[in-house]
mmCIF file of C-alpha atoms and ligand atoms in Angstrom:
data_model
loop_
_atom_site.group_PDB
_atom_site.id
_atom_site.type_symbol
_atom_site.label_atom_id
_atom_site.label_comp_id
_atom_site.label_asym_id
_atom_site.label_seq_id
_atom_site.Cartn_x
_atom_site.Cartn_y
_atom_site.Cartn_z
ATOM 1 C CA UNK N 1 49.766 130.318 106.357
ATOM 2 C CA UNK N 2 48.866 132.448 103.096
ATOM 3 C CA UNK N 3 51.509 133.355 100.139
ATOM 4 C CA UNK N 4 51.024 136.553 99.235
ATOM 5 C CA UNK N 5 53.165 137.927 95.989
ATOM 6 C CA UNK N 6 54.234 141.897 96.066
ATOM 7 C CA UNK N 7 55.179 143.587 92.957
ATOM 8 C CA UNK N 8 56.976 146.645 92.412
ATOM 9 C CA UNK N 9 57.105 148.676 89.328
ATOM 10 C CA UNK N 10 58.722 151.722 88.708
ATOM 11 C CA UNK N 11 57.811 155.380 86.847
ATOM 12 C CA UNK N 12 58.755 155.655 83.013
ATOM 13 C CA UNK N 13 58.781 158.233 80.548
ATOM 14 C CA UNK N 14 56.680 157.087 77.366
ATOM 15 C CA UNK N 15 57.465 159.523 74.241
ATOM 16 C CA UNK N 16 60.998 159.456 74.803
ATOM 17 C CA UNK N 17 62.617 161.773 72.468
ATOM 18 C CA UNK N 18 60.952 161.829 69.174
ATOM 19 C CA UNK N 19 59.144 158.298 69.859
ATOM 20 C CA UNK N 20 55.291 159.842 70.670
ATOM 21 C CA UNK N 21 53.247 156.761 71.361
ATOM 22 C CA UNK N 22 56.051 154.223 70.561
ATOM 23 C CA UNK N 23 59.254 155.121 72.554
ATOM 24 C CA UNK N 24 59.946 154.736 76.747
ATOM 25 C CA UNK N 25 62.034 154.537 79.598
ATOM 26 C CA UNK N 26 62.110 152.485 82.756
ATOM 27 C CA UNK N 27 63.168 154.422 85.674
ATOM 28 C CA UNK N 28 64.641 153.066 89.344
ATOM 29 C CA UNK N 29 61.696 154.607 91.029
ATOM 30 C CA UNK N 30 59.378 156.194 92.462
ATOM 31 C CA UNK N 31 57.519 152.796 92.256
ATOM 32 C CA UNK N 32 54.399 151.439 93.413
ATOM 33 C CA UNK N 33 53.386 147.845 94.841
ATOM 34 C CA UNK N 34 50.638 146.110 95.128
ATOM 35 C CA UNK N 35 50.383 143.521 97.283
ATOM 36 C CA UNK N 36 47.943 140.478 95.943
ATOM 37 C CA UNK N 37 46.367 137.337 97.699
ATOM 38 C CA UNK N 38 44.327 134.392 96.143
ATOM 39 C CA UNK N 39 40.621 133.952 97.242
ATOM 40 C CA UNK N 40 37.870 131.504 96.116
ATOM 41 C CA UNK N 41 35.250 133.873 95.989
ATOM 42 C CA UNK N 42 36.203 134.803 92.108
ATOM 43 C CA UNK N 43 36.103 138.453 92.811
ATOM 44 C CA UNK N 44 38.437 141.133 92.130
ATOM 45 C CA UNK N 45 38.637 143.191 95.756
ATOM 46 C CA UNK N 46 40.890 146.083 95.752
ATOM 47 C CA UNK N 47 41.345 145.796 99.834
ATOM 48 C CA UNK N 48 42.991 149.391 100.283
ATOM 49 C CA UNK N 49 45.344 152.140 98.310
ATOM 50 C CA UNK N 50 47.460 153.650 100.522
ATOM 51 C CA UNK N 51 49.696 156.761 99.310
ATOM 52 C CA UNK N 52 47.645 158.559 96.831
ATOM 53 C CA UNK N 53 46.387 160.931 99.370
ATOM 54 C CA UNK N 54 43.151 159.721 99.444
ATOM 55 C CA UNK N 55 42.581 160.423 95.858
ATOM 56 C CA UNK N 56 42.151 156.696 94.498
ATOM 57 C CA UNK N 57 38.681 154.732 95.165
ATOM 58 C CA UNK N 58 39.212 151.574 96.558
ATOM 59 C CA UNK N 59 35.187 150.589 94.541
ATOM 60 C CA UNK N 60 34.689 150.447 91.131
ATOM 61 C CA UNK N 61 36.608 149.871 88.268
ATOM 62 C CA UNK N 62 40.241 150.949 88.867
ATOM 63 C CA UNK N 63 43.112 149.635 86.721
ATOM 64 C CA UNK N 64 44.638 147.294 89.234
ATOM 65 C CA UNK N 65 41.248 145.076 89.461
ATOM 66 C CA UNK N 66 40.956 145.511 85.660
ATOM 67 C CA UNK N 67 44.119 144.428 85.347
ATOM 68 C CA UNK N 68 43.647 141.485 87.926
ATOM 69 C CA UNK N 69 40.784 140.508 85.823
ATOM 70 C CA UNK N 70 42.290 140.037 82.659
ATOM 71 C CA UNK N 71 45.482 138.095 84.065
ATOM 72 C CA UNK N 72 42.332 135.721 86.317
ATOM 73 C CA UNK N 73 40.477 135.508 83.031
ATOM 74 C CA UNK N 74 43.276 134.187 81.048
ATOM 75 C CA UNK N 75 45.252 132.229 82.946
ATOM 76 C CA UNK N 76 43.200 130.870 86.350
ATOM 77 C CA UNK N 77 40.998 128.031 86.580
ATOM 78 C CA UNK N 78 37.464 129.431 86.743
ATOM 79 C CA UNK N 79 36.432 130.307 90.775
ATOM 80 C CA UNK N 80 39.313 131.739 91.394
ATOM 81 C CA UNK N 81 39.638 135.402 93.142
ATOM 82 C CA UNK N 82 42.330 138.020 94.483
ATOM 83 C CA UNK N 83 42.462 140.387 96.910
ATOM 84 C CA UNK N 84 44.883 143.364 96.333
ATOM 85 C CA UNK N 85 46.593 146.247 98.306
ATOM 86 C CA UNK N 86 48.292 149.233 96.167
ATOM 87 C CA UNK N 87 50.391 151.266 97.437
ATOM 88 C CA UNK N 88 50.751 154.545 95.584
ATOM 89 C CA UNK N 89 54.942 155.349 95.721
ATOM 90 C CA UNK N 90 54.071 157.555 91.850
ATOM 91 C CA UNK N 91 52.592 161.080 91.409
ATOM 92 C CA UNK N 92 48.677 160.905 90.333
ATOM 93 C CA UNK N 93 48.651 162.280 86.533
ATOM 94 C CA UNK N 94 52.518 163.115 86.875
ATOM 95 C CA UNK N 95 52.919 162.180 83.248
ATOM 96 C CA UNK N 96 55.876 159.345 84.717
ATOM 97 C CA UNK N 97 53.743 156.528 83.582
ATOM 98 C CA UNK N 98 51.666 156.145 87.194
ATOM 99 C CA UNK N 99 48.481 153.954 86.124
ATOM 100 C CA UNK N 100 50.812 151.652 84.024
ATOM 101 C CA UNK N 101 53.487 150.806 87.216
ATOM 102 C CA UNK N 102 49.682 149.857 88.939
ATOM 103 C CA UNK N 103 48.730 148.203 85.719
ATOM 104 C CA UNK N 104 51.789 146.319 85.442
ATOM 105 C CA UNK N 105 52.607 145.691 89.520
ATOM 106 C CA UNK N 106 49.101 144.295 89.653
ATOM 107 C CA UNK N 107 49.505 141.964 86.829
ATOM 108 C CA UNK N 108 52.998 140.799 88.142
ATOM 109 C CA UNK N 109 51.405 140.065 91.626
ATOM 110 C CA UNK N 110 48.773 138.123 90.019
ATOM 111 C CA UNK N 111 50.425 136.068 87.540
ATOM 112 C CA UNK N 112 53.246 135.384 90.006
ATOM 113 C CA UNK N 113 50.401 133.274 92.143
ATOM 114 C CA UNK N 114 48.239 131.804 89.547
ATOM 115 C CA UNK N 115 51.581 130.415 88.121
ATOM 116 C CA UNK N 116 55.379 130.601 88.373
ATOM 117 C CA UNK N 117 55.752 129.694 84.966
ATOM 118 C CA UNK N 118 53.801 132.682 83.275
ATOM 119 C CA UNK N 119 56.303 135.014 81.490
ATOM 120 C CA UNK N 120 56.064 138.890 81.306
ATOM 121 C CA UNK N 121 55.768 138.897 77.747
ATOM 122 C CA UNK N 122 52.185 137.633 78.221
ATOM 123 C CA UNK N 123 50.945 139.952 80.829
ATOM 124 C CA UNK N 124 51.856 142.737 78.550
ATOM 125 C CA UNK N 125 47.891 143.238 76.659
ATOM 126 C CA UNK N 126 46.380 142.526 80.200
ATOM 127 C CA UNK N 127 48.676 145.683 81.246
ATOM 128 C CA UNK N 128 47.638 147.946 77.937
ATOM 129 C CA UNK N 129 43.912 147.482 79.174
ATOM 130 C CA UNK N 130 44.886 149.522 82.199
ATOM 131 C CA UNK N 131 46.324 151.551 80.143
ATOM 132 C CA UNK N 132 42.593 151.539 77.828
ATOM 133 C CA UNK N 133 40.796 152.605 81.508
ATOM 134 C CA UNK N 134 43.042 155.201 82.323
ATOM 135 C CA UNK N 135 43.587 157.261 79.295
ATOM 136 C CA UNK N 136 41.690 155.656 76.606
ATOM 137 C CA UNK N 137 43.685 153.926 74.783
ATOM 138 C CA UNK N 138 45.725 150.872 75.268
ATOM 139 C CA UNK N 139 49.424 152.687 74.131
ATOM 140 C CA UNK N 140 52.178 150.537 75.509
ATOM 141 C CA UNK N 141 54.816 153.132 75.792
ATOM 142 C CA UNK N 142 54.595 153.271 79.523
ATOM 143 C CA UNK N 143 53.582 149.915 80.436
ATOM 144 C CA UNK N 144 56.383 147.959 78.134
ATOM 145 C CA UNK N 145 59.493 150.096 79.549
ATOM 146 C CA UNK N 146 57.834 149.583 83.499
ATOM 147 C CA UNK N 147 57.461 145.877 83.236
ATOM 148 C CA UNK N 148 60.318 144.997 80.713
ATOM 149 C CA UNK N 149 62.927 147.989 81.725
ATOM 150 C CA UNK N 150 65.008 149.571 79.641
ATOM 151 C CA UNK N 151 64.214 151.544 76.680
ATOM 152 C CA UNK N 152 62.080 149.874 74.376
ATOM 153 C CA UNK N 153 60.165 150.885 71.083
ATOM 154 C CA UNK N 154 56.225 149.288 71.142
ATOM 155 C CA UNK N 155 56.322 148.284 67.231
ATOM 156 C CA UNK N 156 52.513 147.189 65.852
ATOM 157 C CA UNK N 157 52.114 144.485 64.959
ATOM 158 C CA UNK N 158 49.005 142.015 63.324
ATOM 159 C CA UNK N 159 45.456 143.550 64.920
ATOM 160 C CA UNK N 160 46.380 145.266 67.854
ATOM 161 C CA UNK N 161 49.089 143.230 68.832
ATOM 162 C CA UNK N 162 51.938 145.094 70.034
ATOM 163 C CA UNK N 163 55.865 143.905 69.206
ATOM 164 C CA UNK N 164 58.680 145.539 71.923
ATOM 165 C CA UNK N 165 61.523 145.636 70.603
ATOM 166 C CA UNK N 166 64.619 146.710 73.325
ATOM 167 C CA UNK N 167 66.697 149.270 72.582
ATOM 168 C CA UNK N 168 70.223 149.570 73.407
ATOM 169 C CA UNK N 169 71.067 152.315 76.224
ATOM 170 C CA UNK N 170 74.723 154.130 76.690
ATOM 171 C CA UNK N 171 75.472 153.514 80.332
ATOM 172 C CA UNK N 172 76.067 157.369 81.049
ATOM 173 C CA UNK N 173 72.575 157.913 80.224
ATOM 174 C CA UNK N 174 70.830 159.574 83.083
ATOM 175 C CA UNK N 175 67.086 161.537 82.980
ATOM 176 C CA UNK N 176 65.877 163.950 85.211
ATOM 177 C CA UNK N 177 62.109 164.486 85.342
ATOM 178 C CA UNK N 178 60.513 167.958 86.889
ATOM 179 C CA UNK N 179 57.261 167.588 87.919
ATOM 180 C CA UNK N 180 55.007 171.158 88.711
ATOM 181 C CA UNK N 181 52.483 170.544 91.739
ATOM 182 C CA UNK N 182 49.172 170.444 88.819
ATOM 183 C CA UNK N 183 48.309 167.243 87.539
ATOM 184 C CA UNK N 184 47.219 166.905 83.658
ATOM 185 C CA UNK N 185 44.818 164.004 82.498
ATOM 186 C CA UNK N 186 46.425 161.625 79.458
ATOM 187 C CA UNK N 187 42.652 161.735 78.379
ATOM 188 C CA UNK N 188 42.840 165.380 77.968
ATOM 189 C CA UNK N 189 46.262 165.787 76.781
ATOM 190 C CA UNK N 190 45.041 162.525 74.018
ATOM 191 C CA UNK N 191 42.220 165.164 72.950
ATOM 192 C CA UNK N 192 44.357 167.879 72.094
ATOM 193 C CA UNK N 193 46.426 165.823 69.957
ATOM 194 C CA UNK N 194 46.312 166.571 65.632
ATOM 195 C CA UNK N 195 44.276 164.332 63.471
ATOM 196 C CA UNK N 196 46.568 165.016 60.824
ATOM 197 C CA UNK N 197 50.214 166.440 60.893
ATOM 198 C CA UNK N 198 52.071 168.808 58.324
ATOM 199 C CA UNK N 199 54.202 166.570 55.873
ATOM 200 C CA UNK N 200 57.123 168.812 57.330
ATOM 201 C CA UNK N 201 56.426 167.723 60.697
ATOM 202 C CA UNK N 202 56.242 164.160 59.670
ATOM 203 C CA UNK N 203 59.517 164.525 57.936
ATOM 204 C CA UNK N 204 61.193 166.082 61.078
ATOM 205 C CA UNK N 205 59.988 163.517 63.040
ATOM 206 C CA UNK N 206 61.410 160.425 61.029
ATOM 207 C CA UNK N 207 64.783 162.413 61.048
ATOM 208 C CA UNK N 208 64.647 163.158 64.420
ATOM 209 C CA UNK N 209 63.843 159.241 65.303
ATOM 210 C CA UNK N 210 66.505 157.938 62.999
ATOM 211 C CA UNK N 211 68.818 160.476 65.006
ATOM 212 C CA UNK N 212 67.606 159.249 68.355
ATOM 213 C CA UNK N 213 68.082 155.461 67.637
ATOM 214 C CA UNK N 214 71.426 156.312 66.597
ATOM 215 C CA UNK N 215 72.556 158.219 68.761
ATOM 216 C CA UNK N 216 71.562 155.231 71.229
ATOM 217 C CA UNK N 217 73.426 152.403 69.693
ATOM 218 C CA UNK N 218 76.357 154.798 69.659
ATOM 219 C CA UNK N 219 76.387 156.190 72.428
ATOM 220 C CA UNK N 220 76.411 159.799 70.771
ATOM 221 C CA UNK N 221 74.880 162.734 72.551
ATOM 222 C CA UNK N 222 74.536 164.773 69.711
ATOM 223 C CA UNK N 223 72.668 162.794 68.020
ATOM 224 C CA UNK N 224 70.676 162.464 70.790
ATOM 225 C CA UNK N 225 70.085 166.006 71.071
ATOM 226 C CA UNK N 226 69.225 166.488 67.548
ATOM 227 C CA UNK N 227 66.806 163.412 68.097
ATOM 228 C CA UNK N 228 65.322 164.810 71.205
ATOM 229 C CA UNK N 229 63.198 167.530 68.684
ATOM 230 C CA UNK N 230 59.549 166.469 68.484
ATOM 231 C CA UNK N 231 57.079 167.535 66.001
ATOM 232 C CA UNK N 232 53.702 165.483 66.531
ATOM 233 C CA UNK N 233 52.608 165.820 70.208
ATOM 234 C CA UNK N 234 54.709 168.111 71.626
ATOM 235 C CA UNK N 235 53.741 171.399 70.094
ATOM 236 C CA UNK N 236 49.807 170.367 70.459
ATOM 237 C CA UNK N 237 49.842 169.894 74.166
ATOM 238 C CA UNK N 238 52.879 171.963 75.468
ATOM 239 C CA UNK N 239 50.222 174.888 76.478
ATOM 240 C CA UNK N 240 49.124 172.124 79.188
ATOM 241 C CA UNK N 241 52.629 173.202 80.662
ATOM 242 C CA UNK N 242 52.925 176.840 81.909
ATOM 243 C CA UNK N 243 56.194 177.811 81.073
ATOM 244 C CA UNK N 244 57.500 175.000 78.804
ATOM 245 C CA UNK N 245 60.000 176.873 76.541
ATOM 246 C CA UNK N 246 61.305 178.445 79.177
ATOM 247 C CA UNK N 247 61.731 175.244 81.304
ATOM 248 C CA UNK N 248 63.263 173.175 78.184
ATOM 249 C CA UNK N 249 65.364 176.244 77.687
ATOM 250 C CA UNK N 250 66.790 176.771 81.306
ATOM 251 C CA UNK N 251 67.857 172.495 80.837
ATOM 252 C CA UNK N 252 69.739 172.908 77.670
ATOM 253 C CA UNK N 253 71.277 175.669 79.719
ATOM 254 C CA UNK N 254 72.527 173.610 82.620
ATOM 255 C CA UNK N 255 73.768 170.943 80.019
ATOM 256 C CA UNK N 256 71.467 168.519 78.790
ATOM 257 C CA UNK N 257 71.861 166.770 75.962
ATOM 258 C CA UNK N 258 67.820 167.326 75.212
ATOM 259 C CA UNK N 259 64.351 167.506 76.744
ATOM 260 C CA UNK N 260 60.667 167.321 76.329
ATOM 261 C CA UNK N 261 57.416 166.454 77.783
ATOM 262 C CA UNK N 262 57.134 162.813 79.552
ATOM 263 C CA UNK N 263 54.091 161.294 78.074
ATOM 264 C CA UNK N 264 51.264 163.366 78.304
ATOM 265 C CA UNK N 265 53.262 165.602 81.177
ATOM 266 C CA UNK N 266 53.445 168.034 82.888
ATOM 267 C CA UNK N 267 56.165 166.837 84.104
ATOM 268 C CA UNK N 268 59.078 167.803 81.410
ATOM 269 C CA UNK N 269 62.090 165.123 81.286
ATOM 270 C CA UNK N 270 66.063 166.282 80.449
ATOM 271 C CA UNK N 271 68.859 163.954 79.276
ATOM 272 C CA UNK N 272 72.011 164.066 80.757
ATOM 273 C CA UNK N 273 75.072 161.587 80.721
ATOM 274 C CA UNK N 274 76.292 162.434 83.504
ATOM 275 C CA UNK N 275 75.116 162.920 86.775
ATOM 276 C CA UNK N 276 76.412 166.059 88.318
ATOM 277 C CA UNK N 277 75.653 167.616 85.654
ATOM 278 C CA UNK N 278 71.978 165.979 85.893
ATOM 279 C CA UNK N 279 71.929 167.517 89.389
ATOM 280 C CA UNK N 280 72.133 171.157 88.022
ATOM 281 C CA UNK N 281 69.850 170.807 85.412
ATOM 282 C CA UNK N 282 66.838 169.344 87.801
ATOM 283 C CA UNK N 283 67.778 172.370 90.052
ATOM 284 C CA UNK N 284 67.650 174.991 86.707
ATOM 285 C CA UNK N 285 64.632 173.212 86.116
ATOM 286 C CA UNK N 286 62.356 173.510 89.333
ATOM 287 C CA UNK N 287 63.887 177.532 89.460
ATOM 288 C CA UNK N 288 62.048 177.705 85.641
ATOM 289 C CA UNK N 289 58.725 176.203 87.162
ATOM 290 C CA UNK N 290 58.847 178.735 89.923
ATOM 291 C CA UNK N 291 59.129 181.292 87.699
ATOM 292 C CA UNK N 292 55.873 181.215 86.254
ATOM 293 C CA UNK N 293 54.880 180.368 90.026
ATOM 294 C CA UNK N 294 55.053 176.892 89.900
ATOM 295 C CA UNK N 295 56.602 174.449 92.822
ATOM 296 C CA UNK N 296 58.341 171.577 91.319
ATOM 297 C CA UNK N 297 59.738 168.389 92.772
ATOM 298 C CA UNK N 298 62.707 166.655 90.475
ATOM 299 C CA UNK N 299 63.738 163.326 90.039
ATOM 300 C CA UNK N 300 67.078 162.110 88.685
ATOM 301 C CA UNK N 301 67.410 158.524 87.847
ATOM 302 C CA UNK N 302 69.086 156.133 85.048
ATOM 303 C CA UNK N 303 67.248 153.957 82.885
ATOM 304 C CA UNK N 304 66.438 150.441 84.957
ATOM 305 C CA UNK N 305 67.261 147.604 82.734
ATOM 306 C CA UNK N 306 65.287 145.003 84.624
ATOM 307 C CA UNK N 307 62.115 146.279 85.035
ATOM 308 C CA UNK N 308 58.906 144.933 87.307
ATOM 309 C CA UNK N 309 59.786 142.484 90.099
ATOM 310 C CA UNK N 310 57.963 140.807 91.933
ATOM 311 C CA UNK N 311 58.287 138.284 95.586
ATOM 312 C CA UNK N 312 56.481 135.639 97.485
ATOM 313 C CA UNK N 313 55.903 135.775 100.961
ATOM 314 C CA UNK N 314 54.446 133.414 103.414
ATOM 315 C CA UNK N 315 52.097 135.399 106.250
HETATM 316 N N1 LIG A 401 52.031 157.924 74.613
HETATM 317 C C1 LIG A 401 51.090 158.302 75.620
HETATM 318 C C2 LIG A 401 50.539 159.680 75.292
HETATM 319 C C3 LIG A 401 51.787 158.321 76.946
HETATM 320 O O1 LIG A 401 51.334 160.556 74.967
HETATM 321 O O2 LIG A 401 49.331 159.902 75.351
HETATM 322 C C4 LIG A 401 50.920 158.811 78.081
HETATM 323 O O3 LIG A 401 51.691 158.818 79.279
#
């Protein structure tokens, strides 16, 4: 008999509101799962990916084994090896945080057999180098919400340590994220981004945040909305998004409290707290996509407060 552990972690939506780099969601799902298995051949093998379309690699460096790697490296005696299965349940380059929930699923996996006693707060650099592979740079804003759950803020801390600090969410709170059928690269989107911001941009932004975070330990939707106004990455990469205004504009139509792009997008996330409501603005949403002759696929989930999990199993 062989223990195998399987992980599941779910999409998230880094840059929530005004929070670019700092601020994210956990969602219920989609998730993905990897599957992992101890060898004692001291290799990372990436066995198969299954539900990415064909799209993923199973050779060379992918952020599950790099992920594997680190957690082996820094907490296995030397020798030992895993073999891993991913399976793909998130969007490629959705923008809903899809390399960190197979970042953070493979770290789980592997942790959970090297040692019961390893906690999440220390798989969460191993996780960021996913992160580093994927986009090119280690940001935590998806992978701290997907293993952690909730809504968190990724704080700096000393070097390039990274401090999350959880952030209360109003139960209501629902998001809906609309996803066109084009993929956009973080690395890209990252390469549009300013050097340097107007002063009145800056300004906005630290009024919008203080907003935000209020309006979450209060449960107040207006200050929500007011919060949900971003001024760093938003207007540098929203021409990634065919139709954005119009998309945004057709949410705040159908009620939401605010929207904007989910990480690097394209997929464009609405808050709603309440979910009817949520229903009609994913489906005033995907009619905006279409018409600038996109298709669109929604999503409507609330915030997961648990984050990653992950099982043993005997086979
Ligand atoms: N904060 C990151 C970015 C999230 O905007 O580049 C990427 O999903």
């Amino acid at each position: 008999m062989t223990t195998r552990a399987v992980a599941s972690a779910a999409a998230t939506v880094a840059n929530l509101g005004p929070g670019f780099d700092v601020v994210g969601a956990c969602l219920e799902g989609p998730r993905d799962s990897v599957t992992a298995e101890l060898s004692d051949d001291g290799e990372v093998t990436l066995v198969a990916v299954t539900g990415d379309g064909g799209r993923l690699a199973t050779g060379g460096p992918n952020v599950v084994t790099i992920v594997a790697r680190h957690v082996l490296d820094r907490f296995a005696e030397p020798g030992v090896g895993v073999r891993l299965w991913l399976d793909k349940g998130l969007p490629l380059g959705s923008g809903m945080g899809s390399s960190s929930a197979s970042a953070v699923a493979a770290a789980l996996a592997v942790a959970a057999l090297v040692s019961p006693e390893i906690p999440k707060e220390a798989l969460l650099d191993a996780c960021r180098e996913g992160e580093r592979l994927a986009a090119g740079t280690p940001h935590a804003d998806n992978v701290a919400p997907c293993l952690f759950g909730g809504v968190v803020a990724c704080l700096p801390g000393e070097g390039d340590a990274i401090h999350v600090l959880p952030l209360p969410v109003p139960e209501e709170l629902v998001l809906v994220c609309v996803k066109p059928e084009y993929d956009v690269k973080t690395s890209d989107a990252r390469e549009a981004l300013p050097e340097k911001v107007a002063l009145v941009d800056a300004v906005a932004n630290v009024a919008a945040t203080t907003a935000f975070v209020m309006g979450l330990v209060k449960g107040d939707m207006g200050l929500l909305s007011f919060g949900c106004e971003e001024r760093l990455a938003i207007p540098a990469r929203q021409g990634f998004v065919r139709g954005y205004a119009g998309v945004v504009a057709a949410a705040k139509r159908a009620g939401a409290v605010g929207a904007g792009l989910s990480g690097s997008g394209p997929t464009i996330y609405a808050l709603s707290d309440d979910r009817q409501t949520a229903a009609e603005i994913a489906e005033a949403m995907v009619d905006a996509f279409a018409e600038v002759g996109a298709t669109a696929t929604a999503v409507i989930s609330g915030i997961d407060p648990d984050g990653a999990q992950v099982s043993l199993i005997d086979v």
